[in-house]
Backbone as a printed PyTorch tensor [residue, N CA C, xyz], in Angstrom:
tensor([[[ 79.4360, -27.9920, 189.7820],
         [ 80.5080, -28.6510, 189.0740],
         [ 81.8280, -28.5100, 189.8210]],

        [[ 81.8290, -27.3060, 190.7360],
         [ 83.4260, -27.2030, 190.8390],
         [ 83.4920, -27.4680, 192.6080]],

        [[ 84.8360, -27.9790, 192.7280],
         [ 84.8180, -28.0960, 193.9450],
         [ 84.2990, -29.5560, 194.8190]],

        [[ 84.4290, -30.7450, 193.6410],
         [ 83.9120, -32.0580, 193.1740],
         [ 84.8820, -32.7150, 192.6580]],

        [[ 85.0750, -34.1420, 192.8030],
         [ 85.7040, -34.8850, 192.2400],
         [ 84.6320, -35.8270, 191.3100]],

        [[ 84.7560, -35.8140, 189.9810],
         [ 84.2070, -36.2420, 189.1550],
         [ 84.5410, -37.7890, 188.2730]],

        [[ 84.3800, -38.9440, 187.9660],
         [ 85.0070, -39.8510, 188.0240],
         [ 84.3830, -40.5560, 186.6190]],

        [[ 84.9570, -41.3580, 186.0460],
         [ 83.7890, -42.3750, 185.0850],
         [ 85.4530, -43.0130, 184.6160]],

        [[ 84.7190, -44.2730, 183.9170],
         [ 85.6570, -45.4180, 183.7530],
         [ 85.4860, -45.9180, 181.8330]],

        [[ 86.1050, -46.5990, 181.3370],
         [ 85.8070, -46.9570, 179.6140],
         [ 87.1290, -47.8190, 179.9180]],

        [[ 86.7480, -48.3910, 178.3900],
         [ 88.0970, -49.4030, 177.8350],
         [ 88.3060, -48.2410, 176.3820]],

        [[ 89.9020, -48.2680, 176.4990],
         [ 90.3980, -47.5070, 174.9900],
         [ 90.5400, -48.3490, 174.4320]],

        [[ 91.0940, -47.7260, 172.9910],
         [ 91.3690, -48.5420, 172.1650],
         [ 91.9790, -49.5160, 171.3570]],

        [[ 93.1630, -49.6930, 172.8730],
         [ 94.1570, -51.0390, 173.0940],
         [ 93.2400, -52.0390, 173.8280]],

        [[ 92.3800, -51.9590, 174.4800],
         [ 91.1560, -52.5870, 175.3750],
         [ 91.2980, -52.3830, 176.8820]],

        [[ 92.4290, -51.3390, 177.1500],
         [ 92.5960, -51.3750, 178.2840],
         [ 91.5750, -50.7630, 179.3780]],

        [[ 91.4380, -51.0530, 180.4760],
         [ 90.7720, -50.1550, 181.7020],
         [ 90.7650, -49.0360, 182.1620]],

        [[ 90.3870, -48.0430, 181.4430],
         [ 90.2820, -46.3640, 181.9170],
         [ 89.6020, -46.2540, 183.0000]],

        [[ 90.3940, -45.7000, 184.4280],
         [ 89.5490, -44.7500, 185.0590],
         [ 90.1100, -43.3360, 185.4290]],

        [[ 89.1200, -42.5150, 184.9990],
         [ 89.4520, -40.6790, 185.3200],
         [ 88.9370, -39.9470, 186.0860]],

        [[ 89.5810, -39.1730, 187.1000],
         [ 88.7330, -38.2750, 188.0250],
         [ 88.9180, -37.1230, 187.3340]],

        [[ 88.2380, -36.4140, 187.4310],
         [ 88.5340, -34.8340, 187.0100],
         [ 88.2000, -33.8290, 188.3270]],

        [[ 88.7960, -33.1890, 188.4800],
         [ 88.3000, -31.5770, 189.9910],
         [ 88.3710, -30.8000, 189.3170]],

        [[ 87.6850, -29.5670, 188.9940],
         [ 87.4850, -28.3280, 188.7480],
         [ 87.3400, -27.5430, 190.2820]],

        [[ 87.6950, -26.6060, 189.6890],
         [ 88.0860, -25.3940, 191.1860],
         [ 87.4880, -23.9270, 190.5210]],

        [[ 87.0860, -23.5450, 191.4250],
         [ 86.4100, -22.0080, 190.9190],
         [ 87.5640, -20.9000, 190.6540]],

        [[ 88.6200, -21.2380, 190.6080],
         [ 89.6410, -20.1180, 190.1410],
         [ 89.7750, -20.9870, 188.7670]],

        [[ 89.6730, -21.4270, 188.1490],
         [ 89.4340, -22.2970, 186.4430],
         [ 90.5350, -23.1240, 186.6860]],

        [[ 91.1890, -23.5670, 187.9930],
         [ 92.8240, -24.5290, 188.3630],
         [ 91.6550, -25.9530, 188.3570]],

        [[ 92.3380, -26.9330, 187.9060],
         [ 91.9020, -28.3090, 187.8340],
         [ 92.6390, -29.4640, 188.0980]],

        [[ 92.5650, -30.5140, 188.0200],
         [ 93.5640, -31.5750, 188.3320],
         [ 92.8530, -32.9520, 187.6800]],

        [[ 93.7150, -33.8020, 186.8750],
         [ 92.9710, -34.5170, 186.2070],
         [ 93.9390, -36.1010, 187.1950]],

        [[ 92.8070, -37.3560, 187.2760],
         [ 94.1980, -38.3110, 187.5870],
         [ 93.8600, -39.3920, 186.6540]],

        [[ 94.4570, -40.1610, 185.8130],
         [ 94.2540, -41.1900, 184.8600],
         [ 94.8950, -42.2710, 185.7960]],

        [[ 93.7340, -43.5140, 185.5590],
         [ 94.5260, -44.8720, 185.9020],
         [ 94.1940, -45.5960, 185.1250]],

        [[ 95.2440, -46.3090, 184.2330],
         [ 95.1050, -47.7270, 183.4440],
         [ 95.4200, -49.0260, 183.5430]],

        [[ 94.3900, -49.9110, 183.4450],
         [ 94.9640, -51.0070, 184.1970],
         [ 94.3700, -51.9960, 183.0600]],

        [[ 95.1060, -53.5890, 183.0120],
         [ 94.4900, -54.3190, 182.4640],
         [ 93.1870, -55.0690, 182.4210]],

        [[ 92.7850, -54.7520, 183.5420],
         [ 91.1730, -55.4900, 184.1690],
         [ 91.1540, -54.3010, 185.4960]],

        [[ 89.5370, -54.2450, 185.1480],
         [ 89.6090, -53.2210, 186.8990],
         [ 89.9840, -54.0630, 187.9770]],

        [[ 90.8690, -52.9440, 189.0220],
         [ 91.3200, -53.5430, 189.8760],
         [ 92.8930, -54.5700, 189.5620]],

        [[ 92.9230, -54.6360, 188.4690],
         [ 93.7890, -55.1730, 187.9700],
         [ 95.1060, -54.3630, 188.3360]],

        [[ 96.4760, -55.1310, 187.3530],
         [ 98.2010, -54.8530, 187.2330],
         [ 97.5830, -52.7200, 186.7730]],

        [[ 98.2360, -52.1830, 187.7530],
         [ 98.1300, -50.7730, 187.0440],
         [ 99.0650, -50.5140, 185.9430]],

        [[ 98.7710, -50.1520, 184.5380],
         [ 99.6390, -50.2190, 183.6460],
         [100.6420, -48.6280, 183.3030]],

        [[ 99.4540, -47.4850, 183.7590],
         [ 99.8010, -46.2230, 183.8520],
         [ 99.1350, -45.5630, 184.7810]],

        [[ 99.7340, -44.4040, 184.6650],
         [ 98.7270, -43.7230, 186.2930],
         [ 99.6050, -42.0350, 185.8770]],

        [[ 99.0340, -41.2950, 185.5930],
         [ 99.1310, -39.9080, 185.1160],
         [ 97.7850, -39.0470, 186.3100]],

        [[ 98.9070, -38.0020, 187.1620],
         [ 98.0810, -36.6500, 187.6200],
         [ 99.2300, -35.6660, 187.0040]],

        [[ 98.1250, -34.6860, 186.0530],
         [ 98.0980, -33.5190, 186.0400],
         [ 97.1380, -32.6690, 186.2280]],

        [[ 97.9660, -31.3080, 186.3740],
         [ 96.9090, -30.1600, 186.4150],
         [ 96.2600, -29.3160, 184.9620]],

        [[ 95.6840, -28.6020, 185.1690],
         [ 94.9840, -27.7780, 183.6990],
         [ 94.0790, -26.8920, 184.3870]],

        [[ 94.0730, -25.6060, 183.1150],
         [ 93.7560, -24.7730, 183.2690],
         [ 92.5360, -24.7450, 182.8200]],

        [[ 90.7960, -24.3990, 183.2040],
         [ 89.5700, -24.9520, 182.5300],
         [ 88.7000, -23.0810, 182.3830]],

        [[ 87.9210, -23.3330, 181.5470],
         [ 87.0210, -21.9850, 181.4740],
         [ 86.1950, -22.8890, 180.0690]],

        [[ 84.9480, -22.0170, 180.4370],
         [ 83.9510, -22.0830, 179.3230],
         [ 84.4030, -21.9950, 177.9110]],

        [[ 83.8860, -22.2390, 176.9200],
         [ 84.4560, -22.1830, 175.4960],
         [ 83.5110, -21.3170, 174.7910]],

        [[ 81.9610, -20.8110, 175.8080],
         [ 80.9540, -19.9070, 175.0070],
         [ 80.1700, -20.0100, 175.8750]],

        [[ 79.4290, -19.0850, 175.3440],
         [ 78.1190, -18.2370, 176.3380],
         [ 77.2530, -19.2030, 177.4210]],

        [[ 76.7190, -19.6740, 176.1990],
         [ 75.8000, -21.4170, 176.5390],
         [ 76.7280, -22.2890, 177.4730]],

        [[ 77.7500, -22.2430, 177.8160],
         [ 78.3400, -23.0890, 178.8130],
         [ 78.1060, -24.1200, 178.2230]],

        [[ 78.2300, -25.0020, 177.0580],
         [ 78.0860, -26.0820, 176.8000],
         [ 79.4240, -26.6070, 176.1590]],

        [[ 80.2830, -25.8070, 176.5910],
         [ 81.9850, -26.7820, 175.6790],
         [ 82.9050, -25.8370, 177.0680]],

        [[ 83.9230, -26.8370, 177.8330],
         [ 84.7150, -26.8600, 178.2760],
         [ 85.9220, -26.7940, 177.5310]],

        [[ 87.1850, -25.8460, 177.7100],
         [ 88.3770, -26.2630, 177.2990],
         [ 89.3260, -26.5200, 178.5600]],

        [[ 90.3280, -27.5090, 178.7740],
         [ 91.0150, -27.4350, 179.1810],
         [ 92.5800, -27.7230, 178.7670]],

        [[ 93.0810, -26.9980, 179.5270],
         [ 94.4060, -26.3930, 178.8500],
         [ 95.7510, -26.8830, 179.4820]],

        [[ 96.3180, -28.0720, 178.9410],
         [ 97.4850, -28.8920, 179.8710],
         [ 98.8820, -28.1220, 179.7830]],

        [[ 98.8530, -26.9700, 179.1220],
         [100.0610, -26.2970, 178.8030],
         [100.8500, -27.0020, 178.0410]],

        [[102.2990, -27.4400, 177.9190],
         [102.9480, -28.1180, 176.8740],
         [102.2490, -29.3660, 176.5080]],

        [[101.2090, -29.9310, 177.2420],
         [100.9620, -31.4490, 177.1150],
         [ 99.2520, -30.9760, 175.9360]],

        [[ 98.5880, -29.6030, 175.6060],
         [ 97.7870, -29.5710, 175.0550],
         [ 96.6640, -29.1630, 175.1980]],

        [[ 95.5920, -29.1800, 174.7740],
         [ 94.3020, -28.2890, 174.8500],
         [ 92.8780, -29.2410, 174.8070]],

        [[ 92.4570, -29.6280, 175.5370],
         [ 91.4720, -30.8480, 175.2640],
         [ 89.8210, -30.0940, 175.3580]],

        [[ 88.7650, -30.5780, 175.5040],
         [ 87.5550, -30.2450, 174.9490],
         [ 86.8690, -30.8170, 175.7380]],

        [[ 85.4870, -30.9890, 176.4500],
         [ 84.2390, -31.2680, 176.9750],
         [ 83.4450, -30.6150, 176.0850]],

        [[ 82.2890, -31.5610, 174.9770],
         [ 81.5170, -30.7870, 174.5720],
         [ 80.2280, -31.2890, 174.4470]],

        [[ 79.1550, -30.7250, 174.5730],
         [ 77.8440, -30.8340, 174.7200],
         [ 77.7910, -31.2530, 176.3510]],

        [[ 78.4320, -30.5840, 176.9830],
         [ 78.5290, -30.4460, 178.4800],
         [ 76.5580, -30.3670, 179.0480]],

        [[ 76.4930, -31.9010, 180.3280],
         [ 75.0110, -31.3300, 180.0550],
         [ 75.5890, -31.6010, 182.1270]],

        [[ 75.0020, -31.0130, 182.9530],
         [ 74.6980, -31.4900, 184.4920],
         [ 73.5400, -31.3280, 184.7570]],

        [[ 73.6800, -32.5810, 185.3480],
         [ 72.5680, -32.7640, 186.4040],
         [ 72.4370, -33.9010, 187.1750]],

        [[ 71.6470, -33.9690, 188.1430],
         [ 71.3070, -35.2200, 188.8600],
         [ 72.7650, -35.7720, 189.6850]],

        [[ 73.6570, -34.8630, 189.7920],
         [ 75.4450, -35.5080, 190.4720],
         [ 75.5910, -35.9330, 189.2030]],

        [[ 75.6650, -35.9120, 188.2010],
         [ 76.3260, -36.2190, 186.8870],
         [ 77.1630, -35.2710, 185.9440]],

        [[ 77.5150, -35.5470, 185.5090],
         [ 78.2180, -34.6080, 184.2000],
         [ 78.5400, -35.5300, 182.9730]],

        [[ 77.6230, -35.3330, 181.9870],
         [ 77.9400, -35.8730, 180.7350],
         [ 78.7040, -35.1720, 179.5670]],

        [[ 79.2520, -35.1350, 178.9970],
         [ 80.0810, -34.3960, 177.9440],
         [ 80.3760, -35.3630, 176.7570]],

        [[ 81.1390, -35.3460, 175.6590],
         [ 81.9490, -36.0630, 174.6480],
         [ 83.4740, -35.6380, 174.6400]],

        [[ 84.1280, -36.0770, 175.2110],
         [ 85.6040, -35.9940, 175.4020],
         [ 86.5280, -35.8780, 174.3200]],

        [[ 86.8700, -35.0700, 174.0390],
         [ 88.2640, -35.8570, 172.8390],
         [ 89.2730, -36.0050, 173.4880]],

        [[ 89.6670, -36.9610, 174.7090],
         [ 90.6580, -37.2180, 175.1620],
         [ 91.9130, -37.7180, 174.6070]],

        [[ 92.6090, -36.9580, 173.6050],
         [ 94.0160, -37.5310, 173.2260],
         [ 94.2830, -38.4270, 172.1980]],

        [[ 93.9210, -39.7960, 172.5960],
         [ 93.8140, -40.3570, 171.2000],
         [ 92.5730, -41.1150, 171.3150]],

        [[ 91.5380, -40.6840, 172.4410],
         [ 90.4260, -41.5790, 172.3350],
         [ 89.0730, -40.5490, 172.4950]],

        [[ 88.1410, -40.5330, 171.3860],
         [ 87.0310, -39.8880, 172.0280],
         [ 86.0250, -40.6310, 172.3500]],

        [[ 85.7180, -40.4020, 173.7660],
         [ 84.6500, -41.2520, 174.9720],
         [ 83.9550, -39.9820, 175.0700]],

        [[ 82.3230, -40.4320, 175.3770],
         [ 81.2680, -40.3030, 175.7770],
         [ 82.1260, -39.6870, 177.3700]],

        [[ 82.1250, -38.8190, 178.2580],
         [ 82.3720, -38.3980, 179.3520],
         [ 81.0930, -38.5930, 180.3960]],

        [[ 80.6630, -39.6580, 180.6510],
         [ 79.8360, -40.0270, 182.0730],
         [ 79.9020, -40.2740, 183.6280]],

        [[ 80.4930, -38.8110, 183.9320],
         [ 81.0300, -38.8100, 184.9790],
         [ 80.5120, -38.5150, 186.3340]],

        [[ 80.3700, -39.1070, 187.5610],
         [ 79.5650, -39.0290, 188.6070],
         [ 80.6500, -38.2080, 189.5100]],

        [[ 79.2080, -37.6680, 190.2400],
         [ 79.9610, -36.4500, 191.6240],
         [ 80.5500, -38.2910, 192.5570]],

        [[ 81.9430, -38.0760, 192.8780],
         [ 82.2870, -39.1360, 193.7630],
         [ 82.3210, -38.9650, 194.9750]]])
């Protein structure tokens, strides 16, 4: 998982074009980059990199927290890898997506 740039794409719930990388780093330092656009490839409408702080949420390794500091505390849960994948359920902010994210 760590030491990877991790990627997957959705429409929220304005209909816009989500795409997210996520990096995890073996000291629990991360870096997330959001791009929103109206059509892929499309007018970029937003574009957010931050960093966060990540560690397990329990034994089973199956819930991620990560921790944006003033910006909040977000969740990966039912965390499954395999195959260059990483699947999770996101509660990203104001949208929760299915997290289907490929090693890029």
């Amino acid at each position: 998982m760590c030491s990877r740039s991790w990627v997957t794409s959705w429409r929220n719930q304005a209909g816009e074009y989500c795409t997210q990388y996520l990096d995890f780093y073996e000291d629990r330092i991360g870096k997330e980059h959001l791009i929103i656009e109206e059509v892929p490839g499309g007018l970029i409408l937003e574009e957010t990199k931050m960093t966060f702080h990540w560690d397990w949420d329990n034994a089973s390794q199956t819930c991620i927290y990560l921790d944006y500091g003033r910006n909040g505390i977000e969740y990966l849960e039912d965390v499954r890898l395999g195959g260059n994948t990483l699947r999770a359920w996101f509660t990203l902010f104001e949208d929760n997506v299915i997290y289907d994210g490929v090693y890029d």
